[in-house]
């Protein structure tokens, strides 16, 4: 099989709607040889394509996404509720919108970890949060301006913007590389990084410059947990819960935009994950 050639892309894209079926078929085969990298490679040519050729290109990209994800996209479940499982899950989800960028996630997280070690004398949670929202340049996207991309790890790493959920995951995964034990927690739909200690916790509000939530508010929460005999660490959100939340948010976002065809792909992922969780006697929600 011939290797794809970037220089041929403009020529191939121009032939997407050729009158000849044979030509169109050969063009499709040639474009699919790029694999997940095609998504990034064609972005610079979007402005040259008319709506019909854009639609044809999207059909090819969708085929690549389906082929690349395959049925084993939830193999991360075998890794348990670990940071490795979280990273694998988020890479799989990022492939739905940014296949090429998804493959660079590990290297980007490694790079952030190295920069943090160089930039900070303290290796603790506050220092990590301050680094990400300071020198590293990450910032949360206001809720009324978010779309499905802002939950995706690849997009957050590329643009330095994301939902609190995405940025919490960035903090967790960078922290795991430097020996900082950080988790995520959802309180009334708001995601925050959380650090646990012997009998309590500290919450960090990414939408308030990463400041720790006032101790008085946290003490009220800790007391409620004690009354209900719930250990603080049991409040952390699991990898399946994070994944289901991202899928659910994507479905809602796409349906609001009447992008039903794209939403269907996320619905399929949601259902397949939910079924696998049931098969393993794990909670679905």
Coordinates of C-alpha atoms in Angstrom, one line a residue:
X1 CA 0.0 0.0 0.0
X2 CA 1.4 3.4 -1.0
X3 CA 2.2 5.8 1.8
X4 CA 0.0 9.0 1.9
X5 CA 1.6 12.2 0.5
X6 CA 0.6 15.5 2.0
X7 CA 1.5 17.3 -1.2
X8 CA -1.3 15.4 -2.9
X9 CA -4.0 16.6 -0.5
X10 CA -5.2 19.7 -2.5
X11 CA -5.5 17.6 -5.6
X12 CA -7.4 14.8 -3.8
X13 CA -9.8 17.2 -2.1
X14 CA -10.5 18.9 -5.5
X15 CA -11.6 15.5 -6.9
X16 CA -13.9 14.6 -4.0
X17 CA -17.0 15.3 -6.2
X18 CA -15.6 14.2 -9.5
X19 CA -18.1 12.9 -12.1
X20 CA -16.4 9.6 -12.3
X21 CA -17.3 7.0 -9.7
X22 CA -13.9 5.3 -10.2
X23 CA -12.1 8.5 -9.5
X24 CA -14.2 9.3 -6.4
X25 CA -13.5 5.8 -5.1
X26 CA -9.7 6.1 -5.6
X27 CA -9.8 9.5 -3.9
X28 CA -11.6 8.0 -0.9
X29 CA -9.0 5.2 -0.6
X30 CA -6.1 7.6 -0.9
X31 CA -7.6 9.9 1.8
X32 CA -8.3 7.1 4.2
X33 CA -4.6 6.0 4.0
X34 CA -3.8 9.1 6.1
X35 CA -5.8 7.5 9.0
X36 CA -6.5 9.7 12.0
X37 CA -3.9 12.2 10.9
X38 CA -6.2 13.3 8.1
X39 CA -8.4 15.3 10.5
X40 CA -5.5 17.7 11.2
X41 CA -4.0 17.6 7.8
X42 CA -7.1 18.9 6.0
X43 CA -8.0 21.8 8.3
X44 CA -5.9 24.3 6.3
X45 CA -7.9 23.4 3.2
X46 CA -11.4 23.8 4.6
X47 CA -11.8 27.3 3.3
X48 CA -11.2 26.0 -0.3
X49 CA -14.0 23.5 -0.2
X50 CA -17.6 24.1 -1.1
X51 CA -20.4 22.8 1.2
X52 CA -20.9 19.6 -0.8
X53 CA -17.2 18.6 -0.8
X54 CA -17.1 19.4 2.9
X55 CA -19.9 17.0 3.4
X56 CA -18.2 14.3 1.4
X57 CA -15.0 14.9 3.4
X58 CA -16.8 14.6 6.7
X59 CA -18.2 11.2 5.6
X60 CA -14.7 10.0 5.0
X61 CA -13.5 11.4 8.3
X62 CA -16.4 9.7 10.1
X63 CA -15.4 6.3 8.5
X64 CA -11.9 6.8 9.7
X65 CA -13.1 7.6 13.3
X66 CA -15.2 4.5 13.4
X67 CA -12.5 2.3 12.0
X68 CA -9.9 3.7 14.3
X69 CA -11.9 3.5 17.5
X70 CA -13.2 0.0 16.8
X71 CA -14.9 -2.2 19.4
X72 CA -12.0 -2.1 21.9
X73 CA -12.3 1.6 22.7
X74 CA -13.3 0.7 26.3
X75 CA -10.3 -1.6 26.9
X76 CA -9.2 0.9 29.5
X77 CA -11.8 -0.6 31.8
X78 CA -9.5 -3.5 32.4
X79 CA -7.0 -1.1 34.1
X80 CA -9.4 -0.3 37.0
X81 CA -9.9 3.2 38.4
X82 CA -6.4 4.4 37.8
X83 CA -4.7 7.4 36.2
X84 CA -3.5 5.2 33.4
X85 CA -7.1 4.2 32.7
X86 CA -8.2 7.8 32.8
X87 CA -5.6 8.8 30.3
X88 CA -6.5 5.9 28.0
X89 CA -10.2 6.8 28.2
X90 CA -9.6 10.4 27.5
X91 CA -7.3 9.6 24.5
X92 CA -10.1 7.4 23.1
X93 CA -12.7 10.1 23.5
X94 CA -10.4 12.7 22.0
X95 CA -10.0 10.6 18.9
X96 CA -13.7 11.3 18.1
X97 CA -12.9 14.9 17.3
X98 CA -9.1 15.2 17.0
X99 CA -7.5 11.9 16.1
X100 CA -4.1 13.3 15.3
X101 CA -3.9 15.4 18.4
X102 CA -5.1 12.6 20.5
X103 CA -2.0 10.6 19.8
X104 CA 0.2 13.5 21.2
X105 CA -1.6 13.6 24.6
X106 CA 1.0 11.5 26.4
X107 CA 3.9 13.6 25.2
X108 CA 2.1 16.8 26.0
X109 CA 1.4 15.7 29.6
X110 CA 5.0 14.6 30.0
X111 CA 6.1 18.0 28.8
X112 CA 3.9 19.8 31.3
X113 CA 5.2 17.6 34.1
X114 CA 8.8 18.5 33.2
X115 CA 8.0 22.2 33.1
X116 CA 6.3 22.0 36.5
X117 CA 9.3 20.3 38.1
X118 CA 11.6 23.0 36.7
X119 CA 9.3 25.9 37.6
X120 CA 8.2 25.0 41.1
X121 CA 10.3 24.4 44.2
X122 CA 7.2 22.8 46.0
X123 CA 5.7 19.6 44.7
X124 CA 2.2 19.8 46.1
X125 CA -1.3 20.4 44.9
X126 CA -1.5 24.2 45.3
X127 CA 1.8 24.6 43.4
X128 CA 0.5 22.4 40.6
X129 CA -2.8 24.2 40.3
X130 CA -1.0 27.6 40.3
X131 CA 1.4 26.4 37.7
X132 CA -1.3 25.2 35.3
X133 CA -3.4 28.3 35.7
X134 CA -0.3 30.6 35.7
X135 CA 2.9 29.8 33.7
X136 CA 1.3 27.0 31.8
X137 CA -1.5 29.3 30.6
X138 CA -4.6 27.1 31.1
X139 CA -7.9 28.9 31.7
X140 CA -11.5 27.6 32.2
X141 CA -14.1 28.3 29.6
X142 CA -17.3 30.0 30.9
X143 CA -20.2 27.7 31.0
X144 CA -22.3 29.6 28.5
X145 CA -19.5 29.4 25.9
X146 CA -18.7 25.7 26.1
X147 CA -19.3 23.1 23.5
X148 CA -18.3 19.4 23.3
X149 CA -14.6 20.2 22.5
X150 CA -14.1 21.9 25.8
X151 CA -14.5 18.5 27.7
X152 CA -11.9 16.8 25.4
X153 CA -8.4 16.4 26.8
X154 CA -6.7 16.8 23.3
X155 CA -8.5 20.2 22.8
X156 CA -7.7 21.4 26.3
X157 CA -4.0 20.6 25.8
X158 CA -3.9 22.2 22.3
X159 CA -5.7 25.4 23.1
X160 CA -5.0 25.8 26.9
X161 CA -8.7 26.2 27.4
X162 CA -11.3 23.7 28.6
X163 CA -14.2 23.0 31.0
X164 CA -13.4 22.5 34.7
X165 CA -13.8 18.8 34.0
X166 CA -11.1 18.8 31.3
X167 CA -8.7 21.0 33.3
X168 CA -9.3 18.8 36.4
X169 CA -8.2 15.8 34.3
X170 CA -5.1 17.7 33.1
X171 CA -4.2 18.4 36.7
X172 CA -4.8 14.8 37.8
X173 CA -2.7 13.4 34.9
X174 CA 0.2 15.9 35.3
X175 CA 0.1 15.3 39.0
X176 CA 0.4 11.5 38.6
X177 CA 3.6 12.1 36.7
X178 CA 5.3 14.0 39.5
X179 CA 4.0 12.0 42.5
X180 CA 1.1 14.3 43.4
X181 CA -2.1 12.3 44.3
X182 CA -5.0 14.4 43.0
X183 CA -8.5 13.4 42.3
X184 CA -11.7 14.9 40.8
X185 CA -15.0 15.6 42.4
X186 CA -18.4 16.7 41.2
X187 CA -20.5 18.9 43.4
X188 CA -23.9 19.9 42.0
X189 CA -22.5 19.5 38.5
X190 CA -19.4 21.5 39.1
X191 CA -16.0 19.7 38.7
X192 CA -13.1 20.5 40.9
X193 CA -9.7 19.0 41.8
X194 CA -9.7 17.5 45.3
X195 CA -6.9 16.4 47.6
X196 CA -7.7 13.9 50.3
X197 CA -5.9 13.6 53.7
X198 CA -6.5 11.4 56.7
X199 CA -10.0 12.4 57.5
X200 CA -10.8 15.3 55.3
X201 CA -10.3 17.0 51.9
X202 CA -9.3 20.2 50.2
X203 CA -11.2 21.4 47.1
X204 CA -9.7 23.8 44.5
X205 CA -12.0 26.0 42.4
X206 CA -10.6 26.3 38.9
X207 CA -13.2 29.0 38.1
X208 CA -11.8 31.1 41.0
X209 CA -8.1 31.2 40.0
X210 CA -7.6 27.7 41.5
X211 CA -8.1 28.9 45.0
X212 CA -8.9 26.4 47.8
X213 CA -12.5 26.5 48.7
X214 CA -13.1 28.1 52.1
X215 CA -12.5 25.7 55.0
X216 CA -15.8 26.5 56.6
X217 CA -17.7 25.2 53.5
X218 CA -15.5 22.1 53.3
X219 CA -16.0 21.4 57.0
X220 CA -19.8 21.4 56.5
X221 CA -19.4 18.9 53.7
X222 CA -17.0 16.7 55.8
X223 CA -19.5 16.6 58.7
X224 CA -22.3 15.5 56.3
X225 CA -20.0 12.7 55.1
X226 CA -19.3 11.6 58.6
X227 CA -23.0 11.5 59.5
X228 CA -23.7 9.3 56.5
X229 CA -20.6 7.2 57.2
X230 CA -19.0 8.0 53.8
X231 CA -15.3 8.3 53.6
X232 CA -14.0 11.4 51.8
X233 CA -12.2 9.5 49.1
X234 CA -15.5 7.8 48.2
X235 CA -16.7 11.1 46.8
X236 CA -14.0 11.2 44.0
X237 CA -15.4 10.7 40.6
X238 CA -14.4 7.4 38.9
X239 CA -13.0 7.0 35.4
X240 CA -16.2 5.6 34.0
X241 CA -18.2 8.5 35.6
X242 CA -15.9 11.0 33.9
X243 CA -16.2 9.2 30.6
X244 CA -20.0 9.0 30.8
X245 CA -20.2 12.7 31.7
X246 CA -18.1 13.7 28.7
X247 CA -20.2 11.6 26.4
X248 CA -23.5 12.9 27.8
X249 CA -22.4 16.5 27.6
X250 CA -21.3 15.9 23.9
X251 CA -24.7 14.4 23.1
X252 CA -26.6 17.3 24.6
X253 CA -24.4 19.8 22.9
X254 CA -24.8 18.2 19.4
X255 CA -28.5 17.8 19.8
X256 CA -29.0 21.4 20.7
X257 CA -27.2 22.3 17.5
X258 CA -29.3 19.8 15.5
X259 CA -26.2 17.8 14.6
X260 CA -28.1 14.5 15.0
X261 CA -25.8 12.4 12.8
X262 CA -22.7 13.3 14.9
X263 CA -24.7 12.9 18.1
X264 CA -25.5 9.4 17.1
X265 CA -21.8 8.4 17.3
X266 CA -21.6 9.6 20.9
X267 CA -24.9 7.8 21.7
X268 CA -23.4 4.5 20.4
X269 CA -20.3 5.0 22.6
X270 CA -22.4 5.9 25.6
X271 CA -24.6 2.8 25.2
X272 CA -21.6 0.5 24.6
X273 CA -19.9 1.8 27.8
X274 CA -23.1 1.6 29.8
X275 CA -23.6 -2.0 28.7
X276 CA -20.1 -3.0 29.5
X277 CA -20.4 -1.5 33.0
X278 CA -23.6 -3.5 33.6
X279 CA -21.7 -6.6 32.4
X280 CA -19.1 -6.0 35.0
X281 CA -21.7 -5.2 37.7
X282 CA -20.3 -1.6 37.9
X283 CA -22.6 1.4 38.5
X284 CA -23.7 3.1 35.3
X285 CA -24.4 6.5 36.8

